[in-house]
């Protein structure tokens, strides 16, 4: 249940941000929203889809199409400069096993596009 509460608060935050943007653009309804949520962001995508309909009910996002892109986790090792794919946030460099890295992709949580009318 903690996962669902986490995703519900994320959905609510996305909806509030979207409402502010649509108000600023004098729009009335969102036809489609495109999100970018990285694989290392800590967001459980299936849970977000599960709570989305409930969270969007009676908002400008009700009945809108939702599309989510999930960028891969990619990091550069701080020790040997190897670029590598990450499945989990704590993955170490596969070349030198150093845990120290700079994450360059995978932690995103962005609204990429809104189609409004």
mmCIF file with all atom_site columns, C-alpha atoms in Angstrom:
data_model
loop_
_atom_site.group_PDB
_atom_site.id
_atom_site.type_symbol
_atom_site.label_atom_id
_atom_site.label_alt_id
_atom_site.label_comp_id
_atom_site.label_asym_id
_atom_site.label_entity_id
_atom_site.label_seq_id
_atom_site.pdbx_PDB_ins_code
_atom_site.Cartn_x
_atom_site.Cartn_y
_atom_site.Cartn_z
_atom_site.occupancy
_atom_site.B_iso_or_equiv
_atom_site.pdbx_formal_charge
_atom_site.auth_seq_id
_atom_site.auth_comp_id
_atom_site.auth_asym_id
_atom_site.auth_atom_id
_atom_site.pdbx_PDB_model_num
ATOM 1   C CA . UNK A 1 1   ? 0.000   0.000  0.000   1.00 0.00 ? 1   UNK A CA 1
ATOM 2   C CA . UNK A 1 2   ? 2.966   2.369  0.529   1.00 0.00 ? 2   UNK A CA 1
ATOM 3   C CA . UNK A 1 3   ? 3.838   2.095  -3.169  1.00 0.00 ? 3   UNK A CA 1
ATOM 4   C CA . UNK A 1 4   ? 0.318   3.070  -4.186  1.00 0.00 ? 4   UNK A CA 1
ATOM 5   C CA . UNK A 1 5   ? 0.326   6.057  -1.791  1.00 0.00 ? 5   UNK A CA 1
ATOM 6   C CA . UNK A 1 6   ? 3.684   7.174  -3.241  1.00 0.00 ? 6   UNK A CA 1
ATOM 7   C CA . UNK A 1 7   ? 2.393   6.980  -6.808  1.00 0.00 ? 7   UNK A CA 1
ATOM 8   C CA . UNK A 1 8   ? -0.882  8.667  -5.837  1.00 0.00 ? 8   UNK A CA 1
ATOM 9   C CA . UNK A 1 9   ? 1.048   11.670 -4.474  1.00 0.00 ? 9   UNK A CA 1
ATOM 10  C CA . UNK A 1 10  ? 3.130   11.757 -7.674  1.00 0.00 ? 10  UNK A CA 1
ATOM 11  C CA . UNK A 1 11  ? -0.036  11.621 -9.810  1.00 0.00 ? 11  UNK A CA 1
ATOM 12  C CA . UNK A 1 12  ? -1.608  14.423 -7.743  1.00 0.00 ? 12  UNK A CA 1
ATOM 13  C CA . UNK A 1 13  ? 1.510   16.557 -8.143  1.00 0.00 ? 13  UNK A CA 1
ATOM 14  C CA . UNK A 1 14  ? 1.574   15.984 -11.929 1.00 0.00 ? 14  UNK A CA 1
ATOM 15  C CA . UNK A 1 15  ? -2.128  16.932 -12.128 1.00 0.00 ? 15  UNK A CA 1
ATOM 16  C CA . UNK A 1 16  ? -1.616  20.155 -10.102 1.00 0.00 ? 16  UNK A CA 1
ATOM 17  C CA . UNK A 1 17  ? 1.348   21.177 -12.274 1.00 0.00 ? 17  UNK A CA 1
ATOM 18  C CA . UNK A 1 18  ? -0.658  20.408 -15.407 1.00 0.00 ? 18  UNK A CA 1
ATOM 19  C CA . UNK A 1 19  ? -3.651  22.432 -14.183 1.00 0.00 ? 19  UNK A CA 1
ATOM 20  C CA . UNK A 1 20  ? -1.376  25.449 -13.613 1.00 0.00 ? 20  UNK A CA 1
ATOM 21  C CA . UNK A 1 21  ? 0.106   25.133 -17.122 1.00 0.00 ? 21  UNK A CA 1
ATOM 22  C CA . UNK A 1 22  ? -3.293  24.746 -18.780 1.00 0.00 ? 22  UNK A CA 1
ATOM 23  C CA . UNK A 1 23  ? -4.662  27.746 -16.841 1.00 0.00 ? 23  UNK A CA 1
ATOM 24  C CA . UNK A 1 24  ? -1.704  29.842 -18.003 1.00 0.00 ? 24  UNK A CA 1
ATOM 25  C CA . UNK A 1 25  ? -2.413  28.812 -21.605 1.00 0.00 ? 25  UNK A CA 1
ATOM 26  C CA . UNK A 1 26  ? -6.176  29.503 -21.256 1.00 0.00 ? 26  UNK A CA 1
ATOM 27  C CA . UNK A 1 27  ? -6.914  25.861 -22.068 1.00 0.00 ? 27  UNK A CA 1
ATOM 28  C CA . UNK A 1 28  ? -9.906  23.903 -20.866 1.00 0.00 ? 28  UNK A CA 1
ATOM 29  C CA . UNK A 1 29  ? -9.060  20.224 -21.099 1.00 0.00 ? 29  UNK A CA 1
ATOM 30  C CA . UNK A 1 30  ? -6.041  17.986 -21.584 1.00 0.00 ? 30  UNK A CA 1
ATOM 31  C CA . UNK A 1 31  ? -6.470  15.556 -24.453 1.00 0.00 ? 31  UNK A CA 1
ATOM 32  C CA . UNK A 1 32  ? -3.091  13.892 -23.965 1.00 0.00 ? 32  UNK A CA 1
ATOM 33  C CA . UNK A 1 33  ? -0.210  14.037 -21.489 1.00 0.00 ? 33  UNK A CA 1
ATOM 34  C CA . UNK A 1 34  ? 3.230   12.592 -22.179 1.00 0.00 ? 34  UNK A CA 1
ATOM 35  C CA . UNK A 1 35  ? 5.474   11.861 -19.203 1.00 0.00 ? 35  UNK A CA 1
ATOM 36  C CA . UNK A 1 36  ? 9.134   10.902 -18.984 1.00 0.00 ? 36  UNK A CA 1
ATOM 37  C CA . UNK A 1 37  ? 9.808   8.803  -15.887 1.00 0.00 ? 37  UNK A CA 1
ATOM 38  C CA . UNK A 1 38  ? 13.275  7.275  -15.657 1.00 0.00 ? 38  UNK A CA 1
ATOM 39  C CA . UNK A 1 39  ? 13.841  3.663  -14.627 1.00 0.00 ? 39  UNK A CA 1
ATOM 40  C CA . UNK A 1 40  ? 15.889  4.897  -11.638 1.00 0.00 ? 40  UNK A CA 1
ATOM 41  C CA . UNK A 1 41  ? 13.313  7.487  -10.486 1.00 0.00 ? 41  UNK A CA 1
ATOM 42  C CA . UNK A 1 42  ? 11.758  5.232  -7.866  1.00 0.00 ? 42  UNK A CA 1
ATOM 43  C CA . UNK A 1 43  ? 8.330   5.455  -9.510  1.00 0.00 ? 43  UNK A CA 1
ATOM 44  C CA . UNK A 1 44  ? 6.494   2.171  -10.028 1.00 0.00 ? 44  UNK A CA 1
ATOM 45  C CA . UNK A 1 45  ? 4.926   2.728  -13.459 1.00 0.00 ? 45  UNK A CA 1
ATOM 46  C CA . UNK A 1 46  ? 2.200   0.067  -13.130 1.00 0.00 ? 46  UNK A CA 1
ATOM 47  C CA . UNK A 1 47  ? 1.105   1.568  -9.801  1.00 0.00 ? 47  UNK A CA 1
ATOM 48  C CA . UNK A 1 48  ? 1.041   5.045  -11.367 1.00 0.00 ? 48  UNK A CA 1
ATOM 49  C CA . UNK A 1 49  ? -1.211  3.779  -14.173 1.00 0.00 ? 49  UNK A CA 1
ATOM 50  C CA . UNK A 1 50  ? -3.378  2.096  -11.517 1.00 0.00 ? 50  UNK A CA 1
ATOM 51  C CA . UNK A 1 51  ? -3.960  5.311  -9.505  1.00 0.00 ? 51  UNK A CA 1
ATOM 52  C CA . UNK A 1 52  ? -4.046  7.696  -12.493 1.00 0.00 ? 52  UNK A CA 1
ATOM 53  C CA . UNK A 1 53  ? -7.727  7.274  -13.343 1.00 0.00 ? 53  UNK A CA 1
ATOM 54  C CA . UNK A 1 54  ? -8.740  7.851  -9.726  1.00 0.00 ? 54  UNK A CA 1
ATOM 55  C CA . UNK A 1 55  ? -6.469  10.887 -9.312  1.00 0.00 ? 55  UNK A CA 1
ATOM 56  C CA . UNK A 1 56  ? -7.563  12.450 -12.632 1.00 0.00 ? 56  UNK A CA 1
ATOM 57  C CA . UNK A 1 57  ? -11.297 12.044 -11.962 1.00 0.00 ? 57  UNK A CA 1
ATOM 58  C CA . UNK A 1 58  ? -13.136 15.400 -12.044 1.00 0.00 ? 58  UNK A CA 1
ATOM 59  C CA . UNK A 1 59  ? -10.000 17.238 -13.223 1.00 0.00 ? 59  UNK A CA 1
ATOM 60  C CA . UNK A 1 60  ? -8.955  18.636 -16.607 1.00 0.00 ? 60  UNK A CA 1
ATOM 61  C CA . UNK A 1 61  ? -7.091  15.350 -17.124 1.00 0.00 ? 61  UNK A CA 1
ATOM 62  C CA . UNK A 1 62  ? -10.138 13.085 -16.820 1.00 0.00 ? 62  UNK A CA 1
ATOM 63  C CA . UNK A 1 63  ? -10.365 10.863 -19.924 1.00 0.00 ? 63  UNK A CA 1
ATOM 64  C CA . UNK A 1 64  ? -7.056  12.174 -21.297 1.00 0.00 ? 64  UNK A CA 1
ATOM 65  C CA . UNK A 1 65  ? -4.626  9.783  -22.945 1.00 0.00 ? 65  UNK A CA 1
ATOM 66  C CA . UNK A 1 66  ? -1.486  9.184  -20.863 1.00 0.00 ? 66  UNK A CA 1
ATOM 67  C CA . UNK A 1 67  ? 1.794   8.049  -22.404 1.00 0.00 ? 67  UNK A CA 1
ATOM 68  C CA . UNK A 1 68  ? 4.881   7.288  -20.316 1.00 0.00 ? 68  UNK A CA 1
ATOM 69  C CA . UNK A 1 69  ? 8.421   6.969  -21.641 1.00 0.00 ? 69  UNK A CA 1
ATOM 70  C CA . UNK A 1 70  ? 10.996  5.281  -19.381 1.00 0.00 ? 70  UNK A CA 1
ATOM 71  C CA . UNK A 1 71  ? 14.593  6.343  -20.100 1.00 0.00 ? 71  UNK A CA 1
ATOM 72  C CA . UNK A 1 72  ? 17.233  3.744  -19.202 1.00 0.00 ? 72  UNK A CA 1
ATOM 73  C CA . UNK A 1 73  ? 19.522  4.251  -16.243 1.00 0.00 ? 73  UNK A CA 1
ATOM 74  C CA . UNK A 1 74  ? 22.946  5.302  -17.516 1.00 0.00 ? 74  UNK A CA 1
ATOM 75  C CA . UNK A 1 75  ? 25.963  6.396  -15.483 1.00 0.00 ? 75  UNK A CA 1
ATOM 76  C CA . UNK A 1 76  ? 29.615  7.309  -15.921 1.00 0.00 ? 76  UNK A CA 1
ATOM 77  C CA . UNK A 1 77  ? 32.075  5.768  -13.461 1.00 0.00 ? 77  UNK A CA 1
ATOM 78  C CA . UNK A 1 78  ? 33.928  8.366  -11.359 1.00 0.00 ? 78  UNK A CA 1
ATOM 79  C CA . UNK A 1 79  ? 37.027  6.143  -11.226 1.00 0.00 ? 79  UNK A CA 1
ATOM 80  C CA . UNK A 1 80  ? 37.547  4.838  -14.783 1.00 0.00 ? 80  UNK A CA 1
ATOM 81  C CA . UNK A 1 81  ? 35.137  6.986  -16.896 1.00 0.00 ? 81  UNK A CA 1
ATOM 82  C CA . UNK A 1 82  ? 33.279  3.921  -18.201 1.00 0.00 ? 82  UNK A CA 1
ATOM 83  C CA . UNK A 1 83  ? 29.708  4.629  -19.298 1.00 0.00 ? 83  UNK A CA 1
ATOM 84  C CA . UNK A 1 84  ? 27.369  1.845  -18.246 1.00 0.00 ? 84  UNK A CA 1
ATOM 85  C CA . UNK A 1 85  ? 23.713  0.840  -18.023 1.00 0.00 ? 85  UNK A CA 1
ATOM 86  C CA . UNK A 1 86  ? 22.157  0.664  -14.575 1.00 0.00 ? 86  UNK A CA 1
ATOM 87  C CA . UNK A 1 87  ? 19.205  -1.432 -13.469 1.00 0.00 ? 87  UNK A CA 1
ATOM 88  C CA . UNK A 1 88  ? 19.257  -0.254 -9.834  1.00 0.00 ? 88  UNK A CA 1
ATOM 89  C CA . UNK A 1 89  ? 20.393  3.025  -8.296  1.00 0.00 ? 89  UNK A CA 1
ATOM 90  C CA . UNK A 1 90  ? 23.172  1.296  -6.328  1.00 0.00 ? 90  UNK A CA 1
ATOM 91  C CA . UNK A 1 91  ? 24.737  -0.590 -9.279  1.00 0.00 ? 91  UNK A CA 1
ATOM 92  C CA . UNK A 1 92  ? 28.542  -0.409 -9.446  1.00 0.00 ? 92  UNK A CA 1
ATOM 93  C CA . UNK A 1 93  ? 30.764  -0.006 -12.479 1.00 0.00 ? 93  UNK A CA 1
ATOM 94  C CA . UNK A 1 94  ? 30.986  -3.294 -14.380 1.00 0.00 ? 94  UNK A CA 1
ATOM 95  C CA . UNK A 1 95  ? 34.590  -2.571 -15.416 1.00 0.00 ? 95  UNK A CA 1
ATOM 96  C CA . UNK A 1 96  ? 36.283  -1.577 -12.123 1.00 0.00 ? 96  UNK A CA 1
ATOM 97  C CA . UNK A 1 97  ? 33.466  -2.286 -9.589  1.00 0.00 ? 97  UNK A CA 1
ATOM 98  C CA . UNK A 1 98  ? 33.626  1.245  -8.152  1.00 0.00 ? 98  UNK A CA 1
ATOM 99  C CA . UNK A 1 99  ? 30.347  2.354  -6.544  1.00 0.00 ? 99  UNK A CA 1
ATOM 100 C CA . UNK A 1 100 ? 31.117  6.007  -7.385  1.00 0.00 ? 100 UNK A CA 1
ATOM 101 C CA . UNK A 1 101 ? 29.385  7.328  -10.470 1.00 0.00 ? 101 UNK A CA 1
ATOM 102 C CA . UNK A 1 102 ? 27.546  10.224 -12.061 1.00 0.00 ? 102 UNK A CA 1
ATOM 103 C CA . UNK A 1 103 ? 24.058  9.276  -13.180 1.00 0.00 ? 103 UNK A CA 1
ATOM 104 C CA . UNK A 1 104 ? 23.353  10.889 -16.564 1.00 0.00 ? 104 UNK A CA 1
ATOM 105 C CA . UNK A 1 105 ? 19.982  9.308  -17.355 1.00 0.00 ? 105 UNK A CA 1
ATOM 106 C CA . UNK A 1 106 ? 17.199  7.428  -15.626 1.00 0.00 ? 106 UNK A CA 1
ATOM 107 C CA . UNK A 1 107 ? 16.157  9.705  -12.751 1.00 0.00 ? 107 UNK A CA 1
ATOM 108 C CA . UNK A 1 108 ? 13.839  11.913 -14.824 1.00 0.00 ? 108 UNK A CA 1
ATOM 109 C CA . UNK A 1 109 ? 10.313  12.764 -13.749 1.00 0.00 ? 109 UNK A CA 1
ATOM 110 C CA . UNK A 1 110 ? 9.025   15.266 -16.309 1.00 0.00 ? 110 UNK A CA 1
ATOM 111 C CA . UNK A 1 111 ? 5.925   16.332 -18.138 1.00 0.00 ? 111 UNK A CA 1
ATOM 112 C CA . UNK A 1 112 ? 7.221   16.242 -21.715 1.00 0.00 ? 112 UNK A CA 1
ATOM 113 C CA . UNK A 1 113 ? 4.133   17.269 -23.645 1.00 0.00 ? 113 UNK A CA 1
ATOM 114 C CA . UNK A 1 114 ? 0.542   18.391 -23.128 1.00 0.00 ? 114 UNK A CA 1
ATOM 115 C CA . UNK A 1 115 ? -2.070  18.451 -25.858 1.00 0.00 ? 115 UNK A CA 1
ATOM 116 C CA . UNK A 1 116 ? -4.873  20.740 -24.729 1.00 0.00 ? 116 UNK A CA 1
ATOM 117 C CA . UNK A 1 117 ? -7.992  22.328 -26.125 1.00 0.00 ? 117 UNK A CA 1
#
